[in-house]
XYZ file of C-alpha atoms in Angstrom:
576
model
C 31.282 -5.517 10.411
C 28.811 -2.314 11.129
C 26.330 -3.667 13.561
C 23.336 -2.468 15.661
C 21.946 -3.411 18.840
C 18.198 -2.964 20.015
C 16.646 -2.942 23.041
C 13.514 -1.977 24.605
C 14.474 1.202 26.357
C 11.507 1.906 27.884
C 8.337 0.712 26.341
C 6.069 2.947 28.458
C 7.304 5.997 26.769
C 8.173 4.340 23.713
C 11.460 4.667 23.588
C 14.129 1.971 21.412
C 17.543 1.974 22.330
C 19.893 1.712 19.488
C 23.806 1.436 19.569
C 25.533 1.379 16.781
C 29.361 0.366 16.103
C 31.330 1.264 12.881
C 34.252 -0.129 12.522
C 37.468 1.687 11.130
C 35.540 4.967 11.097
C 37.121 8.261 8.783
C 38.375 10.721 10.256
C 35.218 12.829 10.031
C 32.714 10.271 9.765
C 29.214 11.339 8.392
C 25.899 9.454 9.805
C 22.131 9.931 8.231
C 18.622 8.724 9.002
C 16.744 8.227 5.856
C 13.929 10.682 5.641
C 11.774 8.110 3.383
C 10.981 4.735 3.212
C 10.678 2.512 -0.001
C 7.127 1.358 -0.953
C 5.577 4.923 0.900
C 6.651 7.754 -1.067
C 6.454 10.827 0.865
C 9.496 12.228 3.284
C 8.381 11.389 6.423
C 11.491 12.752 8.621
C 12.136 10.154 10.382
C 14.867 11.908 11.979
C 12.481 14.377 14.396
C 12.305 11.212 16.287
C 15.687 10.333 17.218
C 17.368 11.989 20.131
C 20.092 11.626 22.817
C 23.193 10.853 20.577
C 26.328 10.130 21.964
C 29.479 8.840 20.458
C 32.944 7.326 21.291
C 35.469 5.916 20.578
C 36.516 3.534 24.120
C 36.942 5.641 26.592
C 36.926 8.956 24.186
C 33.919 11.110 23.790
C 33.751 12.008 20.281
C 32.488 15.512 19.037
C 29.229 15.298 17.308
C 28.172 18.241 14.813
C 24.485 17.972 13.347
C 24.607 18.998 9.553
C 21.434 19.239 8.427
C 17.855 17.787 9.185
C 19.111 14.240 9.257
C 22.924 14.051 8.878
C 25.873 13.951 11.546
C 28.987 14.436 11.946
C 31.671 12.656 14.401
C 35.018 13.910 14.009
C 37.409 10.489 15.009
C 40.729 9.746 16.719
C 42.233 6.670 14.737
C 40.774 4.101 13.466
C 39.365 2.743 16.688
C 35.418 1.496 16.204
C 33.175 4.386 16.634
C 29.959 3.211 19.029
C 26.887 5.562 18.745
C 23.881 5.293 21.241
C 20.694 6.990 20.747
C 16.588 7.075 21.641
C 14.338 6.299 19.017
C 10.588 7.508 19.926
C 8.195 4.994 18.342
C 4.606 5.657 18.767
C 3.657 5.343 15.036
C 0.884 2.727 14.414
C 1.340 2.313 10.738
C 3.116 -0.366 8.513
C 6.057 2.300 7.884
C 7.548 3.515 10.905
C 8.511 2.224 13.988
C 6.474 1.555 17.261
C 6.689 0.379 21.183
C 4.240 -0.115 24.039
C 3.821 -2.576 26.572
C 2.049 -4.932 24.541
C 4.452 -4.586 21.409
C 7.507 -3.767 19.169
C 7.707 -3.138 15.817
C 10.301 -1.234 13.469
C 11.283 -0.672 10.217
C 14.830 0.185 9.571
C 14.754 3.283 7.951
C 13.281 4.789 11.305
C 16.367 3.318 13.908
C 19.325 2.305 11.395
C 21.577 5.332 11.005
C 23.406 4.877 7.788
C 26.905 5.466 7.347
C 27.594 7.052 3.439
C 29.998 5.321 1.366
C 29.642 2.102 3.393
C 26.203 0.630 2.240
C 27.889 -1.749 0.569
C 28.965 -3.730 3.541
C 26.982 -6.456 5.080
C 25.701 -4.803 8.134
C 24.315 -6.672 11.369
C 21.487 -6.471 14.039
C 21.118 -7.901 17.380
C 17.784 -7.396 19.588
C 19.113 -7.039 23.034
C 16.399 -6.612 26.299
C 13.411 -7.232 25.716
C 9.928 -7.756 27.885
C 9.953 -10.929 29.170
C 7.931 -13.558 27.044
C 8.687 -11.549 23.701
C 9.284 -13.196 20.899
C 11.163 -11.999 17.455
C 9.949 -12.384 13.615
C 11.641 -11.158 10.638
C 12.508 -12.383 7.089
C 16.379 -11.065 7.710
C 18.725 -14.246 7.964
C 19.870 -15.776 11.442
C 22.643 -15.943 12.694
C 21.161 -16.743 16.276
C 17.766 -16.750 18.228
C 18.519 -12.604 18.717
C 20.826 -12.632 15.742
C 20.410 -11.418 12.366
C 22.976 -10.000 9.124
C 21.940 -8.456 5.617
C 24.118 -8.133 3.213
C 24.206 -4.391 2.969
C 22.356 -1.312 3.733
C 19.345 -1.467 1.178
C 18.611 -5.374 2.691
C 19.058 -4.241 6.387
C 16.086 -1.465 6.029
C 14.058 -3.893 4.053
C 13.789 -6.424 7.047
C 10.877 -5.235 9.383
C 10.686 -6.957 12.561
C 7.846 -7.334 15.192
C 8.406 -7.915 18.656
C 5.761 -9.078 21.082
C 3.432 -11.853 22.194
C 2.006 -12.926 19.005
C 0.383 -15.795 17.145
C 2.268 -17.642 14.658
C 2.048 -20.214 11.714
C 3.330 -21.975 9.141
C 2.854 -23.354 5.639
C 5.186 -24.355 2.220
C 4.504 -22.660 -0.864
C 6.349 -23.070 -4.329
C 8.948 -25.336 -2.299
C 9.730 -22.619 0.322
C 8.938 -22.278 4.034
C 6.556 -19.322 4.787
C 5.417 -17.776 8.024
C 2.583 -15.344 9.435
C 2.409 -13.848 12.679
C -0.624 -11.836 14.113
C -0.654 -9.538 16.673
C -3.773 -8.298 18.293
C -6.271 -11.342 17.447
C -9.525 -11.248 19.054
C -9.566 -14.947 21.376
C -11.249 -16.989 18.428
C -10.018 -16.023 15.356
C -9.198 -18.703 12.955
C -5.141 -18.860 12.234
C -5.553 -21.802 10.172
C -8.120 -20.444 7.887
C -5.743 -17.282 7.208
C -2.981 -19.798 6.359
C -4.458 -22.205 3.932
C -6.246 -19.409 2.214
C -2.984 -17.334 2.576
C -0.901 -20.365 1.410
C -3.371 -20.057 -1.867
C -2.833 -16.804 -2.852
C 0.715 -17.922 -2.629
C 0.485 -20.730 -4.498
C -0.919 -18.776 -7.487
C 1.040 -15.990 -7.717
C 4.020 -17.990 -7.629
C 2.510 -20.353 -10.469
C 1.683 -16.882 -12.077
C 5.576 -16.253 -12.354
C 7.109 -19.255 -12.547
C 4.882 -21.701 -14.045
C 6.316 -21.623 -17.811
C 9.937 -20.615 -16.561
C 10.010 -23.554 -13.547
C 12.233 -21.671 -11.423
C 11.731 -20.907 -7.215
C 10.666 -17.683 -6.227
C 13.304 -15.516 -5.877
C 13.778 -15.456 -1.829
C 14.681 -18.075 0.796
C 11.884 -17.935 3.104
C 8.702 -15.088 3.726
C 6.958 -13.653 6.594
C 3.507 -12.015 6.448
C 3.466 -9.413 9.334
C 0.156 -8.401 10.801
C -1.337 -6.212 13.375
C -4.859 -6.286 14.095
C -5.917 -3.532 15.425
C -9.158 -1.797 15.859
C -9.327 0.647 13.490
C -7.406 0.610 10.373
C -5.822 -0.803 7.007
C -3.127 -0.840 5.037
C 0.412 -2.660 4.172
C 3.887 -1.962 2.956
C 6.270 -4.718 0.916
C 9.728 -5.738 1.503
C 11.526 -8.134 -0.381
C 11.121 -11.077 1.714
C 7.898 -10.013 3.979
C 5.422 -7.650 4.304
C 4.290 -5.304 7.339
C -0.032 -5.462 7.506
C -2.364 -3.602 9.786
C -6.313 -4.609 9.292
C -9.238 -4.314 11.651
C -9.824 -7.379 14.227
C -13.039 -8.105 12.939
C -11.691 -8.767 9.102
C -10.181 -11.510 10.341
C -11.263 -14.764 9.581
C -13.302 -16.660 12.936
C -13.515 -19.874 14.242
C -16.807 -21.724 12.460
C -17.190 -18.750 9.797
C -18.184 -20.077 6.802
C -17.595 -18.605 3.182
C -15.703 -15.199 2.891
C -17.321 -12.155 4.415
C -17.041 -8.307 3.185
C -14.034 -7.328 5.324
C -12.322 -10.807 5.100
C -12.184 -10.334 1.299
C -10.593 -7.173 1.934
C -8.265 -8.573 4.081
C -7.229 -11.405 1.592
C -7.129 -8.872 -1.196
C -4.020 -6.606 1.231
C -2.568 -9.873 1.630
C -2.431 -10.553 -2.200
C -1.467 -7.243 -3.400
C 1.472 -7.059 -0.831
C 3.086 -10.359 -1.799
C 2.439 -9.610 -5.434
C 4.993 -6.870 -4.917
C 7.510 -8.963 -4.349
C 8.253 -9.340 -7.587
C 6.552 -6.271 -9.166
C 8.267 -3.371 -7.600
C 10.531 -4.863 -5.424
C 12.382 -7.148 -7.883
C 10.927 -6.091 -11.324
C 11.034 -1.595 -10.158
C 11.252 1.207 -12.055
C 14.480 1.962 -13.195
C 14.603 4.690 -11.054
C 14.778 2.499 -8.219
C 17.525 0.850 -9.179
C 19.690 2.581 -6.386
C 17.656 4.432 -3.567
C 18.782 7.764 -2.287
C 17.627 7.894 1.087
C 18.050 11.529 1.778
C 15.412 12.872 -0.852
C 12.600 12.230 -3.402
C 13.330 9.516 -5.701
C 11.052 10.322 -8.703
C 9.427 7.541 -11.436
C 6.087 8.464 -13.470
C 5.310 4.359 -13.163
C 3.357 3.918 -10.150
C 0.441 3.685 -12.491
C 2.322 0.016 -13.541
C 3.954 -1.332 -10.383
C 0.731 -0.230 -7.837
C -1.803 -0.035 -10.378
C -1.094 -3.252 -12.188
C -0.984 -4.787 -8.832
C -3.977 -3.441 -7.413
C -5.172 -5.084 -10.785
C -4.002 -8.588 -10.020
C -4.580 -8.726 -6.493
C -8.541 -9.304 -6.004
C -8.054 -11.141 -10.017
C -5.614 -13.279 -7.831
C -8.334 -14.634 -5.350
C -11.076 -15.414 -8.160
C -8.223 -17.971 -9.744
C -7.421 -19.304 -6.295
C -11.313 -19.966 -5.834
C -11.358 -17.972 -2.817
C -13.775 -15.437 -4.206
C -16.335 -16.088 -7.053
C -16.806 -14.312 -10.549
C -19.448 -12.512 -8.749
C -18.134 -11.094 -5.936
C -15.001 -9.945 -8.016
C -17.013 -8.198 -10.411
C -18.421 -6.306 -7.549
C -15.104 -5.815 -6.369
C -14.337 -4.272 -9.790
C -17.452 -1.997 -10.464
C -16.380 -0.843 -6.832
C -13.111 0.650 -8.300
C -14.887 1.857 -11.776
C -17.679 3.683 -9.823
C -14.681 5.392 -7.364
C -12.486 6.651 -10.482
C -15.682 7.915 -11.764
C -16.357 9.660 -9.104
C -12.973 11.486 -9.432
C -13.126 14.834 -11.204
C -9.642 14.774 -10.758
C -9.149 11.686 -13.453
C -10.118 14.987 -15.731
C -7.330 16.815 -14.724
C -4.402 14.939 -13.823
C -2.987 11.613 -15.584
C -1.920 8.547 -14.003
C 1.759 9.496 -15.193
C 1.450 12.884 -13.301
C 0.058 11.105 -10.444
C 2.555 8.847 -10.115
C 5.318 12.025 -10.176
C 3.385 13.921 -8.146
C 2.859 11.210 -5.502
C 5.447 12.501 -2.668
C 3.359 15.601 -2.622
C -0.012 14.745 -2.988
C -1.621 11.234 -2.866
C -0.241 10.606 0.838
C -1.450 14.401 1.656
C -5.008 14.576 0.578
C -7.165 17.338 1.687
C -10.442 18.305 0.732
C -9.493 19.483 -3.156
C -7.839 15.961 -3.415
C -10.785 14.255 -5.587
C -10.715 17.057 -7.704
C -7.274 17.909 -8.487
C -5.836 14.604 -8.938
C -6.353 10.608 -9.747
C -5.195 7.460 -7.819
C -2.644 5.855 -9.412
C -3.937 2.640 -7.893
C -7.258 2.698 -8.862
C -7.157 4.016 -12.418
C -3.741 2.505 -12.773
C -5.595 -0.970 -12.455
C -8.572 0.030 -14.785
C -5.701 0.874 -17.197
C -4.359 -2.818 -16.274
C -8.011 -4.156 -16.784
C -8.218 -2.212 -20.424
C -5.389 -3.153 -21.548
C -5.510 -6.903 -20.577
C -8.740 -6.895 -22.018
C -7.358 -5.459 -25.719
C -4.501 -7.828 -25.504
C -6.890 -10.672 -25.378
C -9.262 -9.423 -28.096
C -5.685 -9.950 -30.327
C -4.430 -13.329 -28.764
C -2.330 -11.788 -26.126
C -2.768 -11.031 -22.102
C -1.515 -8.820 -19.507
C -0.240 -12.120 -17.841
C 2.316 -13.038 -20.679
C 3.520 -9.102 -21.032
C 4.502 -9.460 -16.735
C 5.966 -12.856 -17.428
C 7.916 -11.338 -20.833
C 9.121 -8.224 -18.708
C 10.139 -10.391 -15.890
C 12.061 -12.394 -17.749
C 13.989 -9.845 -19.887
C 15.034 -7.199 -17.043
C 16.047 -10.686 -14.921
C 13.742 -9.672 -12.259
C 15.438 -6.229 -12.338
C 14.617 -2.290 -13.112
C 12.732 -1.798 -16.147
C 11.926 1.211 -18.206
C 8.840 2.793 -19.134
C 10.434 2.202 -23.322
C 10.788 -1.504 -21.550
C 7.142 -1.650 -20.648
C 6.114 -0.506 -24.063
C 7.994 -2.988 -25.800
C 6.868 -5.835 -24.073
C 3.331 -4.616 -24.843
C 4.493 -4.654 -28.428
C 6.186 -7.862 -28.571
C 2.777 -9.833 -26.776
C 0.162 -7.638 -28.899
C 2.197 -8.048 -32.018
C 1.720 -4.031 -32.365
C 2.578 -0.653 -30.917
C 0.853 -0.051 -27.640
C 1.470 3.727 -27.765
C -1.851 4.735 -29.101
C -3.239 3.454 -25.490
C -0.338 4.444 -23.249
C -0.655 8.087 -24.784
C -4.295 8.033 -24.046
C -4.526 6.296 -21.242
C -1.641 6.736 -18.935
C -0.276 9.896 -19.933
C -3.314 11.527 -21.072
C -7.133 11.688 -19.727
C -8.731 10.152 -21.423
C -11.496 8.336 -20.537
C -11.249 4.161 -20.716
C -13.799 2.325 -23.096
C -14.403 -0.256 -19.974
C -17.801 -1.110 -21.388
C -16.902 -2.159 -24.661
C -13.969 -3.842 -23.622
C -15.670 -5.706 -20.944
C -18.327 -6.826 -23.544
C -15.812 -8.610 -25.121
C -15.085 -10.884 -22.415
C -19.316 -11.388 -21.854
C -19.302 -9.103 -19.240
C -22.699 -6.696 -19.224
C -22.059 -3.247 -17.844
C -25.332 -2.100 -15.965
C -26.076 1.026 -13.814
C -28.164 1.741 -10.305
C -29.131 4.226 -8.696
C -26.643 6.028 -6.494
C -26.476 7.134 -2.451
C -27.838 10.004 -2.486
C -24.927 12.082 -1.315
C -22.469 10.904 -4.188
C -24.973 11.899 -6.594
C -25.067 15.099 -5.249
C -20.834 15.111 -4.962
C -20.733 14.694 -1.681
C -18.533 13.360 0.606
C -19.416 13.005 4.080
C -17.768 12.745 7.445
C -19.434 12.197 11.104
C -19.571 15.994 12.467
C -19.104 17.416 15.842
C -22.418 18.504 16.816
C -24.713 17.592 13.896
C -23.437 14.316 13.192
C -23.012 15.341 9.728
C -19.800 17.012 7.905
C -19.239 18.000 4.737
C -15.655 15.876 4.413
C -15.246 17.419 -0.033
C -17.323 18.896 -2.897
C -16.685 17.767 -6.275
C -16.331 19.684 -8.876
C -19.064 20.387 -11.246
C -21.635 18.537 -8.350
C -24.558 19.865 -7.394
C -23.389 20.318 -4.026
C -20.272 22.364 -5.657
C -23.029 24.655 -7.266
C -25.044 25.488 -4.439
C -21.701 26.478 -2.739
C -21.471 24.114 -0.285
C -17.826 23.742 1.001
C -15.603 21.382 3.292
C -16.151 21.662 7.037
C -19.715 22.333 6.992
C -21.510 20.826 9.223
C -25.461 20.551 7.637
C -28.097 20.583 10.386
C -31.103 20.639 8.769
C -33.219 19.971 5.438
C -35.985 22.364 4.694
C -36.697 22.610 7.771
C -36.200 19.098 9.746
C -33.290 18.265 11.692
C -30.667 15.936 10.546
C -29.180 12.510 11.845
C -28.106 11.029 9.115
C -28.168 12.733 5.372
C -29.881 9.518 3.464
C -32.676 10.113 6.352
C -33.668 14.153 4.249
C -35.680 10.897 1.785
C -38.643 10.879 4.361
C -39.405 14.412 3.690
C -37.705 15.491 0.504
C -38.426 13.385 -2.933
C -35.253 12.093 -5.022
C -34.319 15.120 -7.638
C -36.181 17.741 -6.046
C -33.927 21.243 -4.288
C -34.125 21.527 -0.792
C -33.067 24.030 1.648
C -29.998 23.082 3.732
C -29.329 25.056 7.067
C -26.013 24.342 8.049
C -22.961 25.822 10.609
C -20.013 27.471 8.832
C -17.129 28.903 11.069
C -19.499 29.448 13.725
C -22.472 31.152 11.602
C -25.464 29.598 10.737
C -26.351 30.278 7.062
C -29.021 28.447 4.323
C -28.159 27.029 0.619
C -30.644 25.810 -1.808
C -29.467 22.338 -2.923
C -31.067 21.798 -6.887
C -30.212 18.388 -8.121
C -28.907 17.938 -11.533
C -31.699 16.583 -14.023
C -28.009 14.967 -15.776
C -26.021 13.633 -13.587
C -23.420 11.520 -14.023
C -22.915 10.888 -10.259
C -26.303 9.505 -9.864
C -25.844 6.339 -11.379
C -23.303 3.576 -10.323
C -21.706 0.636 -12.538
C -22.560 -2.559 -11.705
C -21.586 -5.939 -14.124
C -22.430 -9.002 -14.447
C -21.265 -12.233 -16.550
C -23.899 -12.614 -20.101
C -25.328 -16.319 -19.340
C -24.485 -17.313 -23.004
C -21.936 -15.711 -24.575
C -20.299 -16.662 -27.990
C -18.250 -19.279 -28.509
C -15.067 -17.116 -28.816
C -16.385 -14.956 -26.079
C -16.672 -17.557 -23.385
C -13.121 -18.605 -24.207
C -11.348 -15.375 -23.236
C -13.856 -14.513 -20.641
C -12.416 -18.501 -19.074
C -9.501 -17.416 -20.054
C -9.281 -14.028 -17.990
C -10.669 -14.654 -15.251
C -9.479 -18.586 -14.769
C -5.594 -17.430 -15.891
C-alpha cells in the first residue's frame, strides 16, 4: 500500500516532514505535487514549497531528476519499495494550503502528498508521526488507529484536511450520522454549544432539503467542520466529508449572547454554504470534474450553478432553520443585489465567462476587477433567486429542479444540457430563454418584478457617499484615505481619479475620513479634491452625477397583505 508519514519537523520554521513509501516502484518512477486544489481554482504551485528530497531504495540512494515545475523523476533498482523524504514549508493561513507554528498544524493534501501517476487508483495511507506534546488530530479520513488513517485512492486522500493542535471540540447527530466541529483559536468564553445546536440546524435542513422525499442518509459516514479563528479573516473550502473554515474571533458566538449578531450571521451563513457543497459540487459537479487533473486548469463555465446556487441557498438555509428572520435575510439579500449593481463588470462579462475565466481572474483581482468582470457567486445566486422565483410563478421551485438533478446524475457529474433539462422537466417548459439571457448573456435580472410576486416590495435609500460617487476606498498610508478602484462610468472615473491615490483634502479641509467632506460640502455638489499621486500633489474637481445609479441602494421588505396566491408562494419560498 503507498503510504505517508507526517511529522512536525520543526514547527518554529514551519517545516512538515513527509516520507513517503511506494511500493513495487517502475523502473523510472515519476512523482508530482498538484499545482491546484479542488474547490479554489487558481494554480497555486504548491510545489515552490517543497524542498530537501531524497530517495532510496534500503540502503540505495536513488537518482532523482526534476522534470518540470512539479514533477520528479527516480530512476529504481528492482522492485524494492521506494521511500521519499522531504520538507514541506507551511506558513499559509488560509483554508487551502498547508500551515505549522507552535500553536498549530494544519494541511491539505494537495500541498504534502506527492502523487505517484498511474497509481491513484490505489488506496493510499497516512500516519501522523511526532507531534508537540498535547496535540491532538481531527479529520473526516477513516481510522485505522488514534495516528492512523487510509482513503481509498488518491482523489479521497487530498480531500481529507486535517488540523493538528490544542483545540476545542464537539459533537452532535444529524440525519442519523455522527458529526464533529473543532475550533482553534477561541477567545476564553465563546459559546461551543451555541455553534453546535445552531450548526446541528443548518444540518438538519439541508439534509431534509435532499433527502426528505427520497428517505435516504446523506451520502458520507461521518463530518467534521474545521475552524480557525483567527483575528482577521474569512473564508472556507469543501471536501467531501468536512470542510476547512477560517472566521474572525469575534463572529463567534459568546457565552450569554442572545439572538444572532452581524458577524455571527456571517459566520453561520460560511458554515451553511460549505456543507451545502457537499452535495452540490462535490457529489452533484460539473462534468468536467468528473476526473481531476492535478497538474493544470480544469475548465467548466458552471460555477455560476454549483457556487452561485449555493451562495443562493446558504443564508435561504438559515431563514428555514429559524436561525435568522425574513427580515434580516432580506437584508442579507438586498446586500448582494446592491453589490452586483455596483459591478460595471456584470455589463461586460457573463456569469458563464466568469466561471471560465475564474483561474485567471476572480482569485487575482486588482483594481480593474469591478469593472472588467462579475462574481460568479453573487450574480450566480441572483440568477438562482430569479429563476426560483419564475419557477414558482408556474408551480415549480428551484428546490425540486436540485432534488430532480440529484437524483438523475445519482449524486454524480452533470451537464450544463443536464441542468437545462431539469429546468424543463420542473417548469414544464424550455428554460433557455433565461439561461441565454441570464447566464450566458448580460442581461440585466427583472429582480423587482419577480420579487413582487412573492409580496416582496423593492425600495431604494440613499447611498454612502463614496459608492455613489464609484468609489472604493482603502485606509491610506499617510492620509488615512486610499483610493482602493474607480468604476467605470462613476463620477469619480470622470474626474480622473485613479487607484492608489491617496485624497488629502476637500476644497480645502483636511481629510480623516471621506463621509466626514458632508460637514463642509452639501450632497450633489463638485468639490475640489487635493490628493498625492506617485509622490506629486495634484487637484481634481469631483462633479456628482445629477443620474446616478450608484446613489441609491435596494432595500426590500415583505407587503403586510399580500394576495391570497401571493402569500402562498412567498410561505412557500422562504419556509421550503
Amino acid at each position: 500500500m503507498i503510504s505517508y508519514r507526517v511529522d512536525v519537523a520543526d514547527a518554529a520554521a514551519h517545516h512538515y516532514l513527509v516520507t513517503l513509501t511506494l511500493p513495487q516502484p517502475a523502473a523510472e518512477q515519476q512523482l508530482a505535487l498538484p499545482v491546484w486544489i479542488p474547490g479554489s481554482y487558481m494554480v497555486r504551485e504548491f510545489g515552490r514549497h517543497l524542498c530537501a528530497l531524497e530517495a532510496r531504495q534500503g540502503q540505495r540512494v536513488v537518482p532523482l531528476e526534476q522534470l518540470d515545475k512539479t514533477t520528479w523523476l527516480a530512476r529504481c533498482s528492482g522492485r524494492a519499495a521506494l521511500t521519499l523524504s522531504y520538507r514541506v514549508y507551511a506558513f499559509d493561513t488560509s483554508v487551502r494550503a498547508a500551515f505549522l507554528d507552535p500553536r498549530r498544524g494544519f494541511f491539505n493534501g494537495t500541498s504534502l502528498f506527492l502523487r505517484a501517476p498511474g497509481r491513484e487508483a490505489e488506496a493510499h495511507r497516512v500516519t501522523i508521526g511526532r507531534l508537540p506534546e498535547g496535540w491532538d488530530i481531527a479529520t473526516a479520513m477513516p481510522a485505522l488507529g488514534p495516528r492512523s488513517f487510509e482513503a481509498a485512492d488518491y482523489d479521497e486522500l487530498v480531500d481529507h484536511p486535517f488540523e493538528l493542535g490544542r483545540f476545542w471540540r464537539g459533537s452532535f447527530q444529524a440525519g442519523g450520522v455522527p458529526h464533529e466541529f473543532v475550533v482553534a483559536g477561541a477567545w476564553p468564553g465563546f459559546d461551543g454549544q451555541r455553534l453546535l445546536n445552531d450548526t446541528r440546524r443548518i444540518c438538519e435542513q439541508q439534509i431534509r432539503f435532499w433527502h426528505a422525499e427520497s428517505r435516504t442518509r446523506p451520502p458520507f459516514e461521518r463530518y467534521v467542520f474545521m475552524l480557525n479563528a483567527v483575528d482577521e479573516g474569512y473564508g472556507g473550502l469543501e471536501h467531501r466529508a468536512s470542510t476547512a473554515l477560517i472566521s474572525t474571533r469575534r463572529d463567534l458566538p459568546r457565552e450569554r449572547m442572545e439572538g444572532v449578531h452581524e458577524g455571527y450571521a456571517t459566520l453561520l451563513g460560511l458554515i451553511s454554504h460549505e456543507y451545502f457543497h457537499t452535495w452540490n459540487v462535490k457529489r452533484l459537479k460539473p462534468a468536467e470534474f468528473a476526473r481531476y487533473d492535478y497538474e493544470r486548469e480544469n475548465y467548466t463555465r458552471l460555477l455560476w450553478f454549483f457556487e452561485g446556487f449555493t451562495s443562493y441557498y446558504d443564508d435561504l438555509v438559515l431563514l428555514r432553520a429559524g436561525l435568522i428572520d425574513s427580515a434580516r435575510y432580506l437584508k442579507l439579500l438586498a446586500k448582494t443585489i446592491n453589490a452586483v449593481a455596483a459591478t460595471p463588470g456584470r455589463q461586460v462579462q457573463s456569469v458563464a465567462e466568469s466561471s471560465f475565466d475564474a483561474w485567471v481572474k476572480y482569485y487575482r483581482a486588482d483594481e480593474n476587477t469591478p469593472n472588467a468582470t462579475v462574481s460568479y457567486y453573487l450574480k450566480g445566486s441572483l440568477v438562482a433567486l430569479a429563476l426560483d422565483l419564475r419557477l414558482r410563478a408556474i408551480g415549480g421551485s428551484l428546490d425540486a429542479v436540485m432534488r430532480l438533478l440529484w437524483q438523475r446524475s445519482g449524486g454524480g457529474p452533470v451537464s450544463e444540457a443536464d441542468i437545462a433539462a431539469a429546468f424543463e422537466a420542473v417548469g414544464g417548459r424550455s428554460f433557455e430563454p433565461e439561461l441565454q439571457a441570464w447566464v450566458r448573456g448580460r442581461e440585466e435580472l427583472p429582480l423587482a418584478e419577480l420579487l413582487d410576486s412573492v409580496g416582496v416590495s423593492w425600495g431604494t435609500e440613499r447611498a454612502g457617499l463614496a459608492a455613489s460617487l464609484g468609489l472604493r476606498l482603502s485606509e491610506g498610508p499617510v492620509s488615512g484615505v486610499q483610493v482602493k478602484a474607480v468604476l467605470a462610468g462613476s463620477a469619480a472615473a470622470a474626474a480622473g481619479l485613479s487607484a492608489g491615490d491617496e485624497l488629502l483634502a476637500a476644497d480645502g479641509w483636511r481629510l480623516r475620513r471621506f463621509d466626514d467632506l458632508l460637514g463642509w460640502v452639501a450632497r450633489g455638489a463638485p468639490f475640489e479634491l487635493l490628493l498625492v499621486r506617485d509622490q506629486r500633489i495634484q487637484s481634481l474637481k469631483l462633479v456628482p452625477q445629477a443620474d446616478n445609479a450608484l446613489a441609491q441602494a435596494v432595500t426590500l421588505q415583505l407587503v403586510e397583505k399580500p394576495a391570497r396566491a401571493v402569500m402562498a408562494r412567498r410561505r412557500a419560498w422562504l419556509d421550503g
